[in-house]
Structures are given as C-alpha cells and as structure tokens.
PDB file of C-alpha atoms in Angstrom:
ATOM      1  CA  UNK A  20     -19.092  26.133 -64.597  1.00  0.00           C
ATOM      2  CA  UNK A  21     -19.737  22.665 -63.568  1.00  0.00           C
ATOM      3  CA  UNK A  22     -16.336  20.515 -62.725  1.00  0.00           C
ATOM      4  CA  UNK A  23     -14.378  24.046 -62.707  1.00  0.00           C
ATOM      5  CA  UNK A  24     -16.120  25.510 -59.762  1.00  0.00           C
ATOM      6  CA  UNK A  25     -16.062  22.116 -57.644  1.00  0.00           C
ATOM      7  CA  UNK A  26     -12.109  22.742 -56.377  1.00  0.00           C
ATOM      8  CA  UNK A  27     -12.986  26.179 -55.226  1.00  0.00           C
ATOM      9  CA  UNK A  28     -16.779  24.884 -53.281  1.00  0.00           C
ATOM     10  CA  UNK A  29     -13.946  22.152 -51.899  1.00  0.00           C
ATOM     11  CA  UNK A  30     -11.709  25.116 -50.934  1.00  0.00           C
ATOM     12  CA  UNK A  31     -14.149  26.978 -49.684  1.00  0.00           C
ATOM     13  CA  UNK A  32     -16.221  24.233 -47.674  1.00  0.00           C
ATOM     14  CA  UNK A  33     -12.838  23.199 -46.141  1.00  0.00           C
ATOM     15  CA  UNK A  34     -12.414  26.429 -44.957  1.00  0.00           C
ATOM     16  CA  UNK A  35     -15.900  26.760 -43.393  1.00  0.00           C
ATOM     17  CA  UNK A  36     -14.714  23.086 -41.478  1.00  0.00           C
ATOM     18  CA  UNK A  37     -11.669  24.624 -40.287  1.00  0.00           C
ATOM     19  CA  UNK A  38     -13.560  27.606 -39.094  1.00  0.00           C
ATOM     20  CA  UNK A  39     -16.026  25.680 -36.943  1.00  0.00           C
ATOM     21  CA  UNK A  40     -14.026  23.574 -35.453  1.00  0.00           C
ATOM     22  CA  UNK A  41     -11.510  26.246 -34.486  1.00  0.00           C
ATOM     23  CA  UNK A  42     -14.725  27.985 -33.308  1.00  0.00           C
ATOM     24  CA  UNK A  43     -15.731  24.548 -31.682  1.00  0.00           C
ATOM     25  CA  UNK A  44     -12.260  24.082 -30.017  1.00  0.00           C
ATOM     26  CA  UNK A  45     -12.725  20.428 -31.814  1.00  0.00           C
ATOM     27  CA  UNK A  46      -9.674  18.631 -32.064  1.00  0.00           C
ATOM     28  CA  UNK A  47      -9.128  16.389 -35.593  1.00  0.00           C
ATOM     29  CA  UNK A  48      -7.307  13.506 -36.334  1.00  0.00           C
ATOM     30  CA  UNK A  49      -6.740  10.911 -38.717  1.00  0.00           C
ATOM     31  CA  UNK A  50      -4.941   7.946 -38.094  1.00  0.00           C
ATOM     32  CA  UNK A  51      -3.605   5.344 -41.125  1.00  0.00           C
ATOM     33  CA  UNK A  52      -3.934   1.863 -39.334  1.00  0.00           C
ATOM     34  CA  UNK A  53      -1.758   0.565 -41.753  1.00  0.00           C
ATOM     35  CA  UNK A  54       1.467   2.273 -41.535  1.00  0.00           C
ATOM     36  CA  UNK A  55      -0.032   3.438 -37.555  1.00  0.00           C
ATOM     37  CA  UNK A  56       1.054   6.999 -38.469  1.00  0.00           C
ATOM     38  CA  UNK A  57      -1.632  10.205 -38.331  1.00  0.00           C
ATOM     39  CA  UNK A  58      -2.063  14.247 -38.455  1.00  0.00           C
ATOM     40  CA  UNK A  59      -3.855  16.386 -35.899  1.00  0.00           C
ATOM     41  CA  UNK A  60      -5.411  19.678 -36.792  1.00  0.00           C
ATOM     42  CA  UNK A  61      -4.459  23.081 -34.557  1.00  0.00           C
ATOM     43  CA  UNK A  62      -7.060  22.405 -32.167  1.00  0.00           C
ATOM     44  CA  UNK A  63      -6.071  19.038 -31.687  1.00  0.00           C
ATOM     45  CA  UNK A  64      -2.162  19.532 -31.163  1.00  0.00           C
ATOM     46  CA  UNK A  65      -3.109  22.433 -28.610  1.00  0.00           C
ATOM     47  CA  UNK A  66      -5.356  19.537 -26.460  1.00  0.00           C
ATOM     48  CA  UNK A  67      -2.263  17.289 -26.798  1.00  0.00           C
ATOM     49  CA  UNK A  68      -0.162  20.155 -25.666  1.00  0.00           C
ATOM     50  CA  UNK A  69       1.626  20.502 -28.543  1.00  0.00           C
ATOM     51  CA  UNK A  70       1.362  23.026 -30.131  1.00  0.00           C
ATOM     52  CA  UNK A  71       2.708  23.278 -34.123  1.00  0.00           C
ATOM     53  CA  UNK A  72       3.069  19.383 -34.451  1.00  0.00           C
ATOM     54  CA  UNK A  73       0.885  17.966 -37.047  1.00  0.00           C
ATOM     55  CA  UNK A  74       1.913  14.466 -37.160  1.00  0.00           C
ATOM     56  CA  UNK A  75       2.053  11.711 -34.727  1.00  0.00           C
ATOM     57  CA  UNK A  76       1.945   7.482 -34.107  1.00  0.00           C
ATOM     58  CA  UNK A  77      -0.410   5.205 -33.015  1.00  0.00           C
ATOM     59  CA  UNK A  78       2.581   4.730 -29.974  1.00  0.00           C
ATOM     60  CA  UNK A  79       2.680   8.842 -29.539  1.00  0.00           C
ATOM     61  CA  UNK A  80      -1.210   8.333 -29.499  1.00  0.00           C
ATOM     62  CA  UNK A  81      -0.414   5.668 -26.572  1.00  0.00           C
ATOM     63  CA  UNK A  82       2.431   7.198 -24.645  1.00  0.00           C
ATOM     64  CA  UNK A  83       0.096  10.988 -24.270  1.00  0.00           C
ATOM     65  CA  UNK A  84      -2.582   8.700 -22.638  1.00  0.00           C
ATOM     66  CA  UNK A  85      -2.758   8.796 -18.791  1.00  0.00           C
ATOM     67  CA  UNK A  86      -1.141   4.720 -18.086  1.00  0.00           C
ATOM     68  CA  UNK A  87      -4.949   4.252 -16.336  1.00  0.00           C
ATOM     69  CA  UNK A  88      -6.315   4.812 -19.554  1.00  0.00           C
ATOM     70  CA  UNK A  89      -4.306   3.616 -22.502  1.00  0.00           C
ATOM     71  CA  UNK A  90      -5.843  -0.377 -22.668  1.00  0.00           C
ATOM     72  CA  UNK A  91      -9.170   1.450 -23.309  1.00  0.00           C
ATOM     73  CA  UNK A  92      -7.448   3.782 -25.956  1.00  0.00           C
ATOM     74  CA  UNK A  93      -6.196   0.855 -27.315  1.00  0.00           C
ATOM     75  CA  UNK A  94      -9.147  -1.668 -27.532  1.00  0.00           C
ATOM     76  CA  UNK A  95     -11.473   1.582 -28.723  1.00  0.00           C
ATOM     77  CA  UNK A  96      -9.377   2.105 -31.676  1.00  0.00           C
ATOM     78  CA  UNK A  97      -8.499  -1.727 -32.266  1.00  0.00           C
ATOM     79  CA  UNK A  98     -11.507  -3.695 -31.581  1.00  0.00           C
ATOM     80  CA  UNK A  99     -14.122  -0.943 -30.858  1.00  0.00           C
ATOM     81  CA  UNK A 100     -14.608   0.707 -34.290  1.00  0.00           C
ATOM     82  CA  UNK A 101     -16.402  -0.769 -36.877  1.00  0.00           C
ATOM     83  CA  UNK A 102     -16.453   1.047 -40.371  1.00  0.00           C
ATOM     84  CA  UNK A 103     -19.970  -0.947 -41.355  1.00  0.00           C
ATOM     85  CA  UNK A 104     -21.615   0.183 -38.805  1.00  0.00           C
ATOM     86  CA  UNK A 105     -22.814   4.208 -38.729  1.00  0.00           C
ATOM     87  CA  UNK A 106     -23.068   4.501 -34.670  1.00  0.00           C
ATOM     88  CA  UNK A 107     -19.931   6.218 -33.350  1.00  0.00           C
ATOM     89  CA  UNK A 108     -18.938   5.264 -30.309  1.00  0.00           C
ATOM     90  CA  UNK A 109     -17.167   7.927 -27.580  1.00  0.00           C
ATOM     91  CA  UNK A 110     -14.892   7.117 -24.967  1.00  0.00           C
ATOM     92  CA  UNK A 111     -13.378   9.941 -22.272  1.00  0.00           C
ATOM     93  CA  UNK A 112     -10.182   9.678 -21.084  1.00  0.00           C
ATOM     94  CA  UNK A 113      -7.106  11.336 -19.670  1.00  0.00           C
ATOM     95  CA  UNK A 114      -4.245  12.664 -21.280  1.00  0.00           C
ATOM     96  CA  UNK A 115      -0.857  13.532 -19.447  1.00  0.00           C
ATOM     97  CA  UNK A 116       0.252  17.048 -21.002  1.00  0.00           C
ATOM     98  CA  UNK A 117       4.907  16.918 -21.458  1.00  0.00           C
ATOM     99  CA  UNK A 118       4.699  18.909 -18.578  1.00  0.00           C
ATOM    100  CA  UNK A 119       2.658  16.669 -16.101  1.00  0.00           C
ATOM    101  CA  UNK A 120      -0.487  18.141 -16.036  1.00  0.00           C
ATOM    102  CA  UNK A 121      -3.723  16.231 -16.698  1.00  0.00           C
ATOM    103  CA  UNK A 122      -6.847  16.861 -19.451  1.00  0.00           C
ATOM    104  CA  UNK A 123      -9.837  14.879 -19.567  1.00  0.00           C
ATOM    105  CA  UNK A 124     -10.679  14.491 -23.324  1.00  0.00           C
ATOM    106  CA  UNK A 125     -13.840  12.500 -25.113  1.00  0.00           C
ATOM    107  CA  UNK A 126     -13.038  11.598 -27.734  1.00  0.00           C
ATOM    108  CA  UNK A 127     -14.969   9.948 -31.170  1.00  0.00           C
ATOM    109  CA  UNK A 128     -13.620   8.124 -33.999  1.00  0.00           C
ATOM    110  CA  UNK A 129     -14.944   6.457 -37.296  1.00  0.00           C
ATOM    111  CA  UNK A 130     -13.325   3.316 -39.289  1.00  0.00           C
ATOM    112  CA  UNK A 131     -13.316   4.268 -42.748  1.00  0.00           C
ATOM    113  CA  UNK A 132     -12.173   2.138 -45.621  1.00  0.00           C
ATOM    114  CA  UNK A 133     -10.517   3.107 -48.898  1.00  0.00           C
ATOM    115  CA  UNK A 134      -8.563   1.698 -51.775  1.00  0.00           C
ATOM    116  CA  UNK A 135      -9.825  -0.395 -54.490  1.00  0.00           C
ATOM    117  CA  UNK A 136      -8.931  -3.922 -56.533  1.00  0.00           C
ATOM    118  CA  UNK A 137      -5.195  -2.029 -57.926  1.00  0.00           C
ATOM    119  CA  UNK A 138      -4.146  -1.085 -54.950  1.00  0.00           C
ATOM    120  CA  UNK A 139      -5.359  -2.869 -51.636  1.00  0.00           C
ATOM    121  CA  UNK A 140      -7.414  -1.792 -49.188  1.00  0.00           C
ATOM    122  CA  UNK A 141      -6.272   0.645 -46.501  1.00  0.00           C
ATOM    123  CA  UNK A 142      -8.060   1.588 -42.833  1.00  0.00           C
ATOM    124  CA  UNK A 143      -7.887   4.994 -41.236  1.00  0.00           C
ATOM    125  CA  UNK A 144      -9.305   6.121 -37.827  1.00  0.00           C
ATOM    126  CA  UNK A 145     -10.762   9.667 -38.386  1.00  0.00           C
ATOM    127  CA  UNK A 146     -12.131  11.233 -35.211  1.00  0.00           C
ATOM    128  CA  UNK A 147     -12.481  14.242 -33.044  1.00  0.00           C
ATOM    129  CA  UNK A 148     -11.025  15.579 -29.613  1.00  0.00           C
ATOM    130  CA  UNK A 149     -13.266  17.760 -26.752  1.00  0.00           C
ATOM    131  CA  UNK A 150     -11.556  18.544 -24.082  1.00  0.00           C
ATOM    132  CA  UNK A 151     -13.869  17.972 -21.270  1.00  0.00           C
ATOM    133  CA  UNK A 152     -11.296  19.202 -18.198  1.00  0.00           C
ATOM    134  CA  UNK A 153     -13.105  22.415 -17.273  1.00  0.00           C
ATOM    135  CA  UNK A 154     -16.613  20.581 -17.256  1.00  0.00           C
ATOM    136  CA  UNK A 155     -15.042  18.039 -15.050  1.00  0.00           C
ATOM    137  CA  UNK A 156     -13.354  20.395 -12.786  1.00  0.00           C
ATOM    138  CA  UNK A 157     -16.773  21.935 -12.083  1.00  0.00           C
ATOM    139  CA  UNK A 158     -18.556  18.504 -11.548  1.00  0.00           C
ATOM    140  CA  UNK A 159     -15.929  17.510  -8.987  1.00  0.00           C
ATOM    141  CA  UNK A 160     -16.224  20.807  -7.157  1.00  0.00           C
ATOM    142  CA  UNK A 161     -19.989  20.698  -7.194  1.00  0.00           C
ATOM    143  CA  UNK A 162     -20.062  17.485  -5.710  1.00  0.00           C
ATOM    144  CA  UNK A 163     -17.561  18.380  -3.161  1.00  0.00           C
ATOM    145  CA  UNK A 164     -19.705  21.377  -2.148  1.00  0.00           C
ATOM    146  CA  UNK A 165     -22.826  18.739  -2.430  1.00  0.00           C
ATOM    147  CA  UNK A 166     -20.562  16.379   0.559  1.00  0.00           C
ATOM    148  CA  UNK A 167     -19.607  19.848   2.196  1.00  0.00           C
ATOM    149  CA  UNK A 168     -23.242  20.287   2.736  1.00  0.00           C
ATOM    150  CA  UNK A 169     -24.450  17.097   3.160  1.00  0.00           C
ATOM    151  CA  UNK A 170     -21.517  16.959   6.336  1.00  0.00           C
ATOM    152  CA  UNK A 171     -22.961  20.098   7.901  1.00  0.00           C
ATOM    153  CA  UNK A 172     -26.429  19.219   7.636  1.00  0.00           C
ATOM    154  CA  UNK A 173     -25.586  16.276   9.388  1.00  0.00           C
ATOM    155  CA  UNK A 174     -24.059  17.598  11.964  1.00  0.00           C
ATOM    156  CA  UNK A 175     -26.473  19.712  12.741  1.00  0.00           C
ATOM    157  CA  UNK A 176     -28.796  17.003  13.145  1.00  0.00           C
ATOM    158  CA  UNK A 177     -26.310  15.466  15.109  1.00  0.00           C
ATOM    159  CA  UNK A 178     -25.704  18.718  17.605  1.00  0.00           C
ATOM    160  CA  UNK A 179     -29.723  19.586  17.892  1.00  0.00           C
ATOM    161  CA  UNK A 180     -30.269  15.881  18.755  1.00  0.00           C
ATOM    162  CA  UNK A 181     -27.684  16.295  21.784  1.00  0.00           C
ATOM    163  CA  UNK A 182     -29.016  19.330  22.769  1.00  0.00           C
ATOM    164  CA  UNK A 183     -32.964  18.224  22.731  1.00  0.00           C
ATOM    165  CA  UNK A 184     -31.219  15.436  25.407  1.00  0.00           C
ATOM    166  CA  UNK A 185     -29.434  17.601  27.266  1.00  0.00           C
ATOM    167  CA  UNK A 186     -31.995  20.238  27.546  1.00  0.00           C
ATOM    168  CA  UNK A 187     -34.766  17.785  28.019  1.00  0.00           C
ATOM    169  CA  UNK A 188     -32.582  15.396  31.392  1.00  0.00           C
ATOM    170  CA  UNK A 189     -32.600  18.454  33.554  1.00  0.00           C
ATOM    171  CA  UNK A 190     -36.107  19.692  32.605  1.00  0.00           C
ATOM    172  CA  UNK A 191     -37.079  16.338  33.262  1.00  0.00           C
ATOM    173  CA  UNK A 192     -35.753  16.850  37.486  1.00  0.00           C
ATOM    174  CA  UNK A 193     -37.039  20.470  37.639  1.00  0.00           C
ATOM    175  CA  UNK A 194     -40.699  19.285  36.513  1.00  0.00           C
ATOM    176  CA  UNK A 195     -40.512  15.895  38.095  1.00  0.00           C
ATOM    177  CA  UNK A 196     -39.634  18.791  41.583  1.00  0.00           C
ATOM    178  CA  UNK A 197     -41.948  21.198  40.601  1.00  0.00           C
ATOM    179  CA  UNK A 198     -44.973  18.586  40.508  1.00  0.00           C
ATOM    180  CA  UNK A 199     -43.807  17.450  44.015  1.00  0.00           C
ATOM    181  CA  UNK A 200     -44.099  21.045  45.338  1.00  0.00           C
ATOM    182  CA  UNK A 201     -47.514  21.886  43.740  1.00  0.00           C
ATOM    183  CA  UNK A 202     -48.687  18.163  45.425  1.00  0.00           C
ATOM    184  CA  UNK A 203     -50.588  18.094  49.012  1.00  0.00           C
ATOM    185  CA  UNK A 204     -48.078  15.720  50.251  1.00  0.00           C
ATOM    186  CA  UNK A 205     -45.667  18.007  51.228  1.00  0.00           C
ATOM    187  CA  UNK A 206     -48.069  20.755  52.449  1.00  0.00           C
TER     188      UNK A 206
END
C-alpha cells in the first residue's frame, strides 16, 4: 500500500491546497529565475486581472506593477530573497489592472533551489498574492472621517472661543455700568 497510495495522498493533498487557497482568495506563483518565465494559479490571474492566463514573465511581472512601485518589485525578487534563510519577507504594492484601475497587493515569496551535479542548479521564486485593496480602502476612509472630525472639533473650539469674547466685551460695559449705578457717587 506503501509507494502505491503516495500519488493519490499527492492528488489528494493538492487538492486540499487548491481548495484553501481558492477559499483564501490567495494568489500563487512560481517564477523560474533562469529562463524569467512563471505560472499563476486562478486566484492569482483574477488579482492580476486576468482571468484564464496561467503563464507570465518576469517583464509581465514588471509592466502589471504600478511605475511607483516596480524598483521595489524588482530589488524584492532580485536582491531581497534569500533561499538559506527561512524568514519570508512581504512587500505591498500596487498593481495597475489592463483597464486602469488600481489593487494594492502584499505579496510573499521564497528562493528555492533545485537541480543537482547532472544537471545545474536552477532558482525559482515561489510566493503568494493578497489583495489588500478593500482593507486599504477602509483605512483611507477611516482616516478621512478621523481628519473630518478632528476639523470640526476644531472649529468648534475655534467658534466657542469667539463667542466666550464676544459675549464676555459687552458684559464687560454692562457690569463695569451696572457697578457705577449701584455706587453712592452718582446718588
């Protein structure tokens, strides 16, 4: 049962992966450093906006990241990612959908290392995609609700401080008047 059941735990664990990540809305991708070709899961086309490719380029890769954003694309998956060490490392950024539209991404990648004595040694980038736009959206609305508020309160502040000075200047006469009146002097 041994070696005959391990392609159908492989099946099935794959499966379970696909599941999760579909579940997950967790993009996939592998990248071949070599030849600077890769494939993207479903998940991972659909953040990219494109939906039934599976392949792409280290230059696709580049040319779907917002022009703000692409040197720190570039040194993350260049200089960034180190297959000794076990600490991933995650960068957000933006992507520009085909259509113009915008999607804040983070995403996390791994340097792995395969191939042998025969045959060379090869480097692929395998890594993950979140997209982080709705979370985003939210922040930047709560914080301009935060400055909304933060405006009002201050001028608030502002219009009770005027009004405790305008109040107060002509209370000021009529009690300055009314102590004259209540004096002897003028009796």
């Amino acid at each position: 049962l041994g070696d005959a059941a391990a392609p159908e735990q492989i099946k099935e664990r794959e499966e379970h992966l696909r599941i999760a990540t579909e579940v997950a809305k967790l993009g996939t991708w592998t990248l071949d450093l070599r030849n600077q070709e890769g494939t993207l899961n479903k998940q991972a086309a659909e953040i990219y906006a494109l939906p039934g490719r599976r392949t792409f380029s280290f230059l696709d890769f580049i040319e779907l990241t917002h022009p703000d954003d692409r040197r720190l694309l570039e040194n993350y998956i260049v200089n960034d990612l180190d297959s000794e060490t076990k600490r991933v490392k995650e960068i957000e950024i933006r992507l520009v959908h085909p259509d113009g539209s915008m999607r804040w991404v983070a995403v996390a990648a791994k340097k792995l290392e395969h191939g042998g004595p025969h045959c060379g040694k090869r480097y692929f980038v395998v890594g993950t995609l979140l997209d982080l736009t709705d979370r985003i959206t939210v922040q930047e609305e709560l914080k301009k609700a935060k400055d909304l508020a933060e405006s009002a309160n201050s001028a608030k502040t502002a219009f009770l401080a005027n009004m405790s000075h305008e109040i107060r200047t002509p209370l000021g006469a009529i009690l300055g008047f009314t102590s004259l009146l209540k004096s002897n002097r003028y009796s």
